[in-house]
């Protein structure tokens, strides 16, 4: 056994097998003897199929591979090994160069001297395909590996320029295509026949087929026809939905997947080719008018403006610059994630390009096909991970229990039939019939109905869902993470003011940077140039913050045309200039026109904003000046660190804290004059590290980020519903804390403790300093109880009697230190951490995983840009995007505020409760029918064909589908719906109903036999058709006589009793408040119940001969009718049958108290991890740490050292 993709998300174990003749013969014989059942079993269980027909062998010699994922799902897959013939063993090997030479394009030459000057002999290479990825055999690793693209070679940024600028010769391109295949994200739409076979071979439909054959053998043609009809509709609906999804995905992917591109073929040769021919290492030319990228490629020459909304959900144009060709950064190893600001991703739209005269905008292909960023997204849609939810696991366990019950009935029927000397054929059919009764065929369809209805209701409120099964998960959310900017606060920022710095001190703040006194300052010049704005069709476009900052200056931006660019050797810069009226009139009067100072500034080089570095910079040149300048903007702490210390005002920290405490977003600016010897071309090759150093601090821009109107109300609603809220942002710590206070995440009387962790340095261990932002005095122990979300009502009352009055706040840097050096404290911190600031995208994902590790059911709400990983990882991710559907998130809201979150949770809770109601109803239905049939088998009788038809279609299906229509309750309550079917409360509810139904069925069965008018049925008897005096004798003559023993007193009695029981349990299990609207507001369900009650009562009390004959029931004495009705009314029916589920609530309350007493659960510790942590911390006198103390990595047991 070997491990493939080790350490990656799709890590798998792999075993090798080769065909075994004798095993195949045995399987063939077994399949014939079992009527094909063995083949079906091997189809459903791939590991059995491989082990049953093959013998184990080495991976090198394997013909068939058995794969198993290493995640919690442990899925099995089967793959067939194929062979290709290629001139080399790896895609980046050279073909015919000497062995001592280094191949162009990063590949190594042949290792054997016999290939010197000769063509290689073809090599046979084993490979297999799995989930749209090919894996090739590697003799060195003795394992299979996948080839992602050019980055497999592990080359530096500089070598990509030097080795790949000429492009690939045609022969090398053809060779690499053998390994990478066509550059196409091929979504094959399966044929209807293929989809039909996959659907029909589902175990559920095979079981239905078995049931239909059995019923047909018993002449139950009508019911069998009804089941076939329902199955055909279900299969047709499913095929239509699946086919539609495939076609939509195919059309989305294929829209721009095949285009014509210009490809470099050595030196200056350029040829036109289809994008499907591209391979890693090809050099493509990006046209001036842009294109849809057909692959992932890294820019080597020029600049591009790109719309990446397909990947991020944000349609803000992004500037992509060329990969560094020299300097320190060029020596670094190329990495797609680290250098993504230079990468054009597949599927993104290149809007504009900037280029040099005589030089084209070029990009080297890095990845193709399904290896691209877009390909991986499509692959995750085509091959999603199974949904892991406790409800579904418990449902399978419950079905196994039903199968066990069916097995008991199966054995009982066989023994009883043998004792009564029943023919063998009858024994087989009746014993198998018990199995079809116990496992209800309509269960999956009924369970899905509630989710489908919830999905439609969500769509009506503007929430679109691409993963319907996750709706149920939303019902269990007990923690929601929110991004800040664009989610809790407005997307755009308003400029509050600026505060310039001069000679190491701050000047008074100014409200308008466009005022005359500031026009000619370096501060305004920095604001006007340090951005990534561009003009698209005459309109300024770019990051909203940059737009707001630039528009505040009042300056004008002009971009060169293609004609202007072609006239100059150096690149024509983007130019910014102040409006003409900005030059003071006094100066204009005293100067000649030629003497007027020019304020035009050209942007020579741009280093785009990096979320990792938290800054951006530009190199500019003012018209008429010899020197170039560098302008820098970014996070204040980062900018101050890059500046000369004497230029940073001494009051910098206090001033920054003053603004951030008030919730302002602060951006710092700096500048530097560059050496005069730097030429335009030399600047283009410099790394940003050489530019962004020894800067001079010039001031602060203060932006106001307003909280959205809906934010505070929604967060209050979630808090009242016992759902914890957490802020995860990339913004400044103090700004985030201020917003958290303003929106109600942190209340006025609560302290915030900043955990400032630093890594080990100079023999000092890693440490955490605890800063209290409010009221640092330590609170008394009795006031430091733990407030958490609790499922158990008893624990909830005990732990949250006094609310905790502190929250932790953690930065991204501190979070990284904590996870590496303080793993024991991470869970304690996240239990009470409410603000996470300066978090990188991957850290957001890591945080979600940590919260899930302590048993939180986590929701994530973000704007879809930096939150993609967290949105995918969370149990329920909702993206606030204008797009109707987002590939990154299961849910997408068209409303741009967080009011969608309570709506989603309410619908999730309603759908979850509906699933429980329907499952319990269907389980009880099968048990009630099982009890009826078992009792009738004791007298060699059974329910009739039309009785089954009436029960299963007229009662069960109508009730099951209408009881799912209850809308969600209008409020979120503190209580959460149960998450498990295998819980004491629910089991007690089901078992009490089973016992009640059993008692009354047995009681009715025995009572009817004790009546004076009762006569035992025999094949020659006509006793059951003796009429009452009011019915003429001629209407009750049986002709011919019923030889199946259907029309007898016991059958009719149990038919009536069971019919009332089905309707009774439907009402009892149709739960309303506090998660769904009351049942009386569900008029289809109410109308169905009323109609069915009325119908059954009428045919029992006032028989209609045609209906009696159709249902094969006999006319009972009026006394028995009253007895049956009174029994059911007194026991099973609530006094207000269509209210909000009062019997079920009483049952739950009684069951909960009884089970707590029975199993002594009142004093037992909670099961979920965060409950246990909370109880432990409540008794920890050293938690939270006291103000101004330090925790060292070596002092974890004592927690804190002496105060600072």
GROMACS .gro file of C-alpha atoms in nm, residues 750-1081:
model
  332
  750UNK     CA    1  -1.741   4.380   2.853
  751UNK     CA    2  -1.362   4.388   2.844
  752UNK     CA    3  -1.152   4.297   2.542
  753UNK     CA    4  -0.822   4.118   2.606
  754UNK     CA    5  -0.571   4.139   2.320
  755UNK     CA    6  -0.349   3.831   2.303
  756UNK     CA    7  -0.029   3.969   2.151
  757UNK     CA    8   0.187   3.667   2.068
  758UNK     CA    9   0.541   3.695   1.932
  759UNK     CA   10   0.759   3.411   1.794
  760UNK     CA   11   1.086   3.303   1.957
  761UNK     CA   12   1.381   3.533   1.889
  762UNK     CA   13   1.743   3.554   2.009
  763UNK     CA   14   1.713   3.261   2.251
  764UNK     CA   15   1.390   3.404   2.395
  765UNK     CA   16   1.095   3.165   2.380
  766UNK     CA   17   0.766   3.251   2.214
  767UNK     CA   18   0.545   3.459   2.441
  768UNK     CA   19   0.197   3.607   2.475
  769UNK     CA   20   0.140   3.947   2.632
  770UNK     CA   21  -0.214   4.007   2.755
  771UNK     CA   22  -0.339   4.363   2.704
  772UNK     CA   23  -0.673   4.476   2.846
  773UNK     CA   24  -0.830   4.744   2.628
  774UNK     CA   25  -1.100   4.834   2.880
  775UNK     CA   26  -1.108   4.826   3.261
  776UNK     CA   27  -0.791   4.626   3.330
  777UNK     CA   28  -0.884   4.561   3.693
  778UNK     CA   29  -0.935   4.190   3.746
  779UNK     CA   30  -1.297   4.098   3.804
  780UNK     CA   31  -1.397   3.887   4.099
  781UNK     CA   32  -1.400   3.513   4.043
  782UNK     CA   33  -1.774   3.476   4.083
  783UNK     CA   34  -1.833   3.715   3.795
  784UNK     CA   35  -1.608   3.525   3.555
  785UNK     CA   36  -1.841   3.246   3.453
  786UNK     CA   37  -1.838   3.115   3.099
  787UNK     CA   38  -2.104   3.209   2.845
  788UNK     CA   39  -2.129   2.957   2.563
  789UNK     CA   40  -2.388   2.795   2.345
  790UNK     CA   41  -2.533   2.487   2.511
  791UNK     CA   42  -2.767   2.225   2.373
  792UNK     CA   43  -2.861   2.082   2.708
  793UNK     CA   44  -3.115   2.301   2.888
  794UNK     CA   45  -2.989   2.203   3.233
  795UNK     CA   46  -2.630   2.298   3.152
  796UNK     CA   47  -2.749   2.613   2.980
  797UNK     CA   48  -2.918   2.737   3.298
  798UNK     CA   49  -2.628   2.640   3.519
  799UNK     CA   50  -2.346   2.793   3.315
  800UNK     CA   51  -2.504   3.111   3.178
  801UNK     CA   52  -2.672   3.239   3.494
  802UNK     CA   53  -2.414   3.519   3.499
  803UNK     CA   54  -2.282   3.628   3.162
  804UNK     CA   55  -1.913   3.642   3.108
  805UNK     CA   56  -1.770   3.991   3.071
  806UNK     CA   57  -1.456   3.947   2.861
  807UNK     CA   58  -1.359   3.865   2.503
  808UNK     CA   59  -1.026   3.781   2.345
  809UNK     CA   60  -0.895   3.960   2.036
  810UNK     CA   61  -0.622   3.802   1.823
  811UNK     CA   62  -0.423   3.924   1.522
  812UNK     CA   63  -0.326   3.703   1.229
  813UNK     CA   64   0.040   3.714   1.333
  814UNK     CA   65  -0.048   3.616   1.690
  815UNK     CA   66  -0.278   3.339   1.564
  816UNK     CA   67   0.010   3.188   1.363
  817UNK     CA   68   0.236   3.196   1.672
  818UNK     CA   69  -0.038   3.045   1.891
  819UNK     CA   70  -0.104   2.752   1.656
  820UNK     CA   71   0.268   2.676   1.628
  821UNK     CA   72   0.399   2.740   1.980
  822UNK     CA   73   0.090   2.736   2.205
  823UNK     CA   74  -0.133   2.458   2.066
  824UNK     CA   75  -0.263   2.385   2.419
  825UNK     CA   76  -0.403   2.739   2.448
  826UNK     CA   77  -0.562   2.770   2.102
  827UNK     CA   78  -0.889   2.601   2.196
  828UNK     CA   79  -0.915   2.799   2.520
  829UNK     CA   80  -0.867   3.123   2.332
  830UNK     CA   81  -1.111   3.055   2.048
  831UNK     CA   82  -1.376   2.961   2.305
  832UNK     CA   83  -1.396   3.329   2.404
  833UNK     CA   84  -1.224   3.505   2.110
  834UNK     CA   85  -1.463   3.738   1.929
  835UNK     CA   86  -1.231   3.955   1.715
  836UNK     CA   87  -0.969   3.818   1.474
  837UNK     CA   88  -0.789   4.101   1.293
  838UNK     CA   89  -0.525   4.113   1.020
  839UNK     CA   90  -0.619   3.757   0.921
  840UNK     CA   91  -0.489   3.622   0.590
  841UNK     CA   92  -0.730   3.416   0.375
  842UNK     CA   93  -0.569   3.083   0.469
  843UNK     CA   94  -0.582   3.179   0.839
  844UNK     CA   95  -0.957   3.233   0.812
  845UNK     CA   96  -0.988   2.876   0.685
  846UNK     CA   97  -0.763   2.750   0.964
  847UNK     CA   98  -0.976   2.931   1.224
  848UNK     CA   99  -1.292   2.763   1.092
  849UNK     CA  100  -1.119   2.425   1.127
  850UNK     CA  101  -1.014   2.501   1.487
  851UNK     CA  102  -1.372   2.598   1.578
  852UNK     CA  103  -1.501   2.279   1.416
  853UNK     CA  104  -1.246   2.076   1.615
  854UNK     CA  105  -1.418   2.177   1.941
  855UNK     CA  106  -1.756   2.065   1.803
  856UNK     CA  107  -1.901   2.399   1.692
  857UNK     CA  108  -2.129   2.390   1.390
  858UNK     CA  109  -1.976   2.684   1.205
  859UNK     CA  110  -2.131   2.923   0.957
  860UNK     CA  111  -1.926   3.172   0.757
  861UNK     CA  112  -2.058   3.492   0.600
  862UNK     CA  113  -1.832   3.693   0.374
  863UNK     CA  114  -1.817   3.895   0.056
  864UNK     CA  115  -1.669   3.609  -0.145
  865UNK     CA  116  -1.333   3.773  -0.216
  866UNK     CA  117  -1.083   3.678   0.055
  867UNK     CA  118  -1.317   3.432   0.222
  868UNK     CA  119  -1.342   3.157  -0.041
  869UNK     CA  120  -1.150   2.897   0.160
  870UNK     CA  121  -1.344   2.965   0.481
  871UNK     CA  122  -1.677   2.966   0.294
  872UNK     CA  123  -1.598   2.621   0.154
  873UNK     CA  124  -1.466   2.479   0.482
  874UNK     CA  125  -1.751   2.596   0.705
  875UNK     CA  126  -2.054   2.376   0.762
  876UNK     CA  127  -2.256   2.649   0.594
  877UNK     CA  128  -2.097   2.929   0.394
  878UNK     CA  129  -2.300   3.221   0.261
  879UNK     CA  130  -2.154   3.471   0.020
  880UNK     CA  131  -2.287   3.826  -0.010
  881UNK     CA  132  -2.246   3.862  -0.382
  882UNK     CA  133  -2.443   3.998  -0.674
  883UNK     CA  134  -2.386   3.673  -0.859
  884UNK     CA  135  -2.679   3.431  -0.851
  885UNK     CA  136  -2.455   3.140  -0.760
  886UNK     CA  137  -2.100   3.128  -0.631
  887UNK     CA  138  -1.868   2.836  -0.688
  888UNK     CA  139  -1.698   2.911  -0.357
  889UNK     CA  140  -2.003   2.901  -0.132
  890UNK     CA  141  -2.299   2.665  -0.086
  891UNK     CA  142  -2.527   2.968  -0.040
  892UNK     CA  143  -2.526   3.303  -0.216
  893UNK     CA  144  -2.740   3.599  -0.111
  894UNK     CA  145  -2.850   3.871  -0.352
  895UNK     CA  146  -2.901   4.110  -0.059
  896UNK     CA  147  -2.575   4.275   0.040
  897UNK     CA  148  -2.627   4.262   0.417
  898UNK     CA  149  -2.629   3.995   0.687
  899UNK     CA  150  -3.008   3.985   0.726
  900UNK     CA  151  -2.989   3.670   0.512
  901UNK     CA  152  -2.817   3.480   0.796
  902UNK     CA  153  -3.119   3.457   1.033
  903UNK     CA  154  -3.339   3.372   0.733
  904UNK     CA  155  -3.106   3.088   0.640
  905UNK     CA  156  -3.089   2.955   0.997
  906UNK     CA  157  -3.468   2.972   1.035
  907UNK     CA  158  -3.523   2.780   0.712
  908UNK     CA  159  -3.249   2.535   0.810
  909UNK     CA  160  -3.416   2.469   1.144
  910UNK     CA  161  -3.756   2.427   0.977
  911UNK     CA  162  -3.610   2.187   0.717
  912UNK     CA  163  -3.426   1.990   0.986
  913UNK     CA  164  -3.737   1.954   1.204
  914UNK     CA  165  -3.937   1.860   0.894
  915UNK     CA  166  -3.685   1.587   0.814
  916UNK     CA  167  -3.723   1.449   1.165
  917UNK     CA  168  -4.102   1.467   1.147
  918UNK     CA  169  -4.118   1.294   0.809
  919UNK     CA  170  -3.866   1.027   0.909
  920UNK     CA  171  -4.052   0.946   1.230
  921UNK     CA  172  -4.384   0.945   1.045
  922UNK     CA  173  -4.253   0.710   0.772
  923UNK     CA  174  -4.089   0.485   1.031
  924UNK     CA  175  -4.411   0.465   1.235
  925UNK     CA  176  -4.613   0.403   0.919
  926UNK     CA  177  -4.400   0.102   0.831
  927UNK     CA  178  -4.416  -0.031   1.187
  928UNK     CA  179  -4.796   0.013   1.207
  929UNK     CA  180  -4.840  -0.167   0.875
  930UNK     CA  181  -4.594  -0.432   0.990
  931UNK     CA  182  -4.800  -0.488   1.309
  932UNK     CA  183  -5.125  -0.512   1.110
  933UNK     CA  184  -4.985  -0.763   0.862
  934UNK     CA  185  -4.817  -0.970   1.135
  935UNK     CA  186  -5.146  -0.998   1.327
  936UNK     CA  187  -5.333  -1.092   1.009
  937UNK     CA  188  -5.072  -1.354   0.919
  938UNK     CA  189  -5.164  -1.531   1.244
  939UNK     CA  190  -5.509  -1.608   1.094
  940UNK     CA  191  -5.367  -1.668   0.744
  941UNK     CA  192  -5.501  -1.335   0.622
  942UNK     CA  193  -5.348  -1.013   0.484
  943UNK     CA  194  -5.441  -0.663   0.376
  944UNK     CA  195  -5.598  -0.640   0.034
  945UNK     CA  196  -5.438  -0.494  -0.276
  946UNK     CA  197  -5.661  -0.184  -0.274
  947UNK     CA  198  -5.622  -0.147   0.103
  948UNK     CA  199  -5.245  -0.123   0.054
  949UNK     CA  200  -5.306   0.116  -0.234
  950UNK     CA  201  -5.535   0.342  -0.026
  951UNK     CA  202  -5.296   0.347   0.272
  952UNK     CA  203  -4.974   0.402   0.078
  953UNK     CA  204  -5.099   0.649  -0.181
  954UNK     CA  205  -5.408   0.823  -0.045
  955UNK     CA  206  -5.286   0.851   0.316
  956UNK     CA  207  -4.908   0.817   0.340
  957UNK     CA  208  -4.784   0.999   0.030
  958UNK     CA  209  -5.031   1.286   0.057
  959UNK     CA  210  -4.962   1.335   0.428
  960UNK     CA  211  -4.583   1.296   0.394
  961UNK     CA  212  -4.560   1.560   0.121
  962UNK     CA  213  -4.805   1.808   0.272
  963UNK     CA  214  -4.669   1.790   0.628
  964UNK     CA  215  -4.338   1.923   0.486
  965UNK     CA  216  -4.503   2.248   0.374
  966UNK     CA  217  -4.496   2.424   0.714
  967UNK     CA  218  -4.296   2.748   0.669
  968UNK     CA  219  -4.024   2.848   0.915
  969UNK     CA  220  -4.119   3.015   1.244
  970UNK     CA  221  -4.080   3.393   1.229
  971UNK     CA  222  -3.837   3.417   1.524
  972UNK     CA  223  -3.508   3.256   1.618
  973UNK     CA  224  -3.530   3.096   1.962
  974UNK     CA  225  -3.251   2.998   2.200
  975UNK     CA  226  -3.342   2.633   2.173
  976UNK     CA  227  -3.193   2.439   1.880
  977UNK     CA  228  -3.358   2.145   1.705
  978UNK     CA  229  -3.216   1.799   1.777
  979UNK     CA  230  -2.935   1.682   1.550
  980UNK     CA  231  -2.959   1.307   1.608
  981UNK     CA  232  -3.228   1.048   1.547
  982UNK     CA  233  -3.056   0.816   1.794
  983UNK     CA  234  -3.129   1.029   2.099
  984UNK     CA  235  -3.322   0.937   2.408
  985UNK     CA  236  -3.592   1.198   2.358
  986UNK     CA  237  -3.670   1.102   1.998
  987UNK     CA  238  -3.644   0.728   2.057
  988UNK     CA  239  -3.877   0.758   2.354
  989UNK     CA  240  -4.121   0.953   2.137
  990UNK     CA  241  -4.117   0.684   1.866
  991UNK     CA  242  -4.125   0.389   2.106
  992UNK     CA  243  -4.422   0.523   2.304
  993UNK     CA  244  -4.616   0.565   1.982
  994UNK     CA  245  -4.521   0.212   1.871
  995UNK     CA  246  -4.637   0.066   2.204
  996UNK     CA  247  -4.960   0.267   2.190
  997UNK     CA  248  -5.035   0.153   1.835
  998UNK     CA  249  -4.949  -0.208   1.919
  999UNK     CA  250  -5.176  -0.209   2.225
 1000UNK     CA  251  -5.477  -0.075   2.036
 1001UNK     CA  252  -5.425  -0.297   1.734
 1002UNK     CA  253  -5.405  -0.606   1.954
 1003UNK     CA  254  -5.700  -0.482   2.161
 1004UNK     CA  255  -5.917  -0.428   1.853
 1005UNK     CA  256  -5.802  -0.759   1.704
 1006UNK     CA  257  -5.907  -0.946   2.019
 1007UNK     CA  258  -6.225  -0.747   2.087
 1008UNK     CA  259  -6.373  -0.809   1.744
 1009UNK     CA  260  -6.340  -1.185   1.797
 1010UNK     CA  261  -6.537  -1.162   2.120
 1011UNK     CA  262  -6.843  -1.000   1.964
 1012UNK     CA  263  -7.166  -1.199   1.950
 1013UNK     CA  264  -7.199  -1.160   1.575
 1014UNK     CA  265  -6.841  -1.273   1.502
 1015UNK     CA  266  -6.789  -1.589   1.297
 1016UNK     CA  267  -6.455  -1.738   1.198
 1017UNK     CA  268  -6.384  -1.719   0.828
 1018UNK     CA  269  -6.337  -2.032   0.617
 1019UNK     CA  270  -6.307  -2.061   0.238
 1020UNK     CA  271  -6.665  -2.191   0.228
 1021UNK     CA  272  -6.803  -1.936   0.474
 1022UNK     CA  273  -7.005  -1.628   0.390
 1023UNK     CA  274  -7.031  -1.511   0.748
 1024UNK     CA  275  -6.849  -1.186   0.700
 1025UNK     CA  276  -7.105  -1.064   0.453
 1026UNK     CA  277  -7.413  -1.097   0.674
 1027UNK     CA  278  -7.565  -0.752   0.659
 1028UNK     CA  279  -7.738  -0.536   0.909
 1029UNK     CA  280  -8.113  -0.510   0.869
 1030UNK     CA  281  -8.082  -0.180   0.690
 1031UNK     CA  282  -7.885  -0.335   0.405
 1032UNK     CA  283  -8.051  -0.576   0.165
 1033UNK     CA  284  -7.929  -0.935   0.156
 1034UNK     CA  285  -7.865  -0.930  -0.216
 1035UNK     CA  286  -7.597  -0.668  -0.177
 1036UNK     CA  287  -7.382  -0.886   0.052
 1037UNK     CA  288  -7.362  -1.217  -0.129
 1038UNK     CA  289  -7.003  -1.303  -0.204
 1039UNK     CA  290  -6.960  -1.430  -0.554
 1040UNK     CA  291  -6.713  -1.574  -0.604
 1041UNK     CA  292  -6.595  -1.652  -0.252
 1042UNK     CA  293  -6.271  -1.482  -0.130
 1043UNK     CA  294  -6.008  -1.757  -0.121
 1044UNK     CA  295  -5.731  -1.514  -0.010
 1045UNK     CA  296  -5.907  -1.447   0.321
 1046UNK     CA  297  -5.911  -1.070   0.271
 1047UNK     CA  298  -6.275  -0.994   0.354
 1048UNK     CA  299  -6.298  -1.081   0.722
 1049UNK     CA  300  -6.374  -0.901   1.047
 1050UNK     CA  301  -6.012  -0.892   1.166
 1051UNK     CA  302  -5.887  -0.745   0.838
 1052UNK     CA  303  -6.150  -0.471   0.830
 1053UNK     CA  304  -6.100  -0.386   1.198
 1054UNK     CA  305  -5.724  -0.349   1.164
 1055UNK     CA  306  -5.766  -0.153   0.841
 1056UNK     CA  307  -5.983   0.107   1.018
 1057UNK     CA  308  -5.768   0.115   1.333
 1058UNK     CA  309  -5.443   0.150   1.137
 1059UNK     CA  310  -5.591   0.421   0.910
 1060UNK     CA  311  -5.678   0.631   1.215
 1061UNK     CA  312  -5.334   0.562   1.362
 1062UNK     CA  313  -5.157   0.687   1.045
 1063UNK     CA  314  -5.351   1.012   1.064
 1064UNK     CA  315  -5.300   1.041   1.440
 1065UNK     CA  316  -4.921   1.005   1.425
 1066UNK     CA  317  -4.911   1.253   1.136
 1067UNK     CA  318  -5.069   1.515   1.362
 1068UNK     CA  319  -4.862   1.418   1.666
 1069UNK     CA  320  -4.534   1.431   1.473
 1070UNK     CA  321  -4.616   1.745   1.270
 1071UNK     CA  322  -4.437   1.978   1.505
 1072UNK     CA  323  -4.496   2.353   1.484
 1073UNK     CA  324  -4.343   2.610   1.719
 1074UNK     CA  325  -4.072   2.703   1.793
 1075UNK     CA  326  -3.910   2.606   1.460
 1076UNK     CA  327  -4.203   2.586   1.217
 1077UNK     CA  328  -4.531   2.765   1.171
 1078UNK     CA  329  -4.825   2.587   1.340
 1079UNK     CA  330  -4.983   2.306   1.143
 1080UNK     CA  331  -5.318   2.487   1.120
 1081UNK     CA  332  -5.145   2.742   0.894
   0.00000   0.00000   0.00000
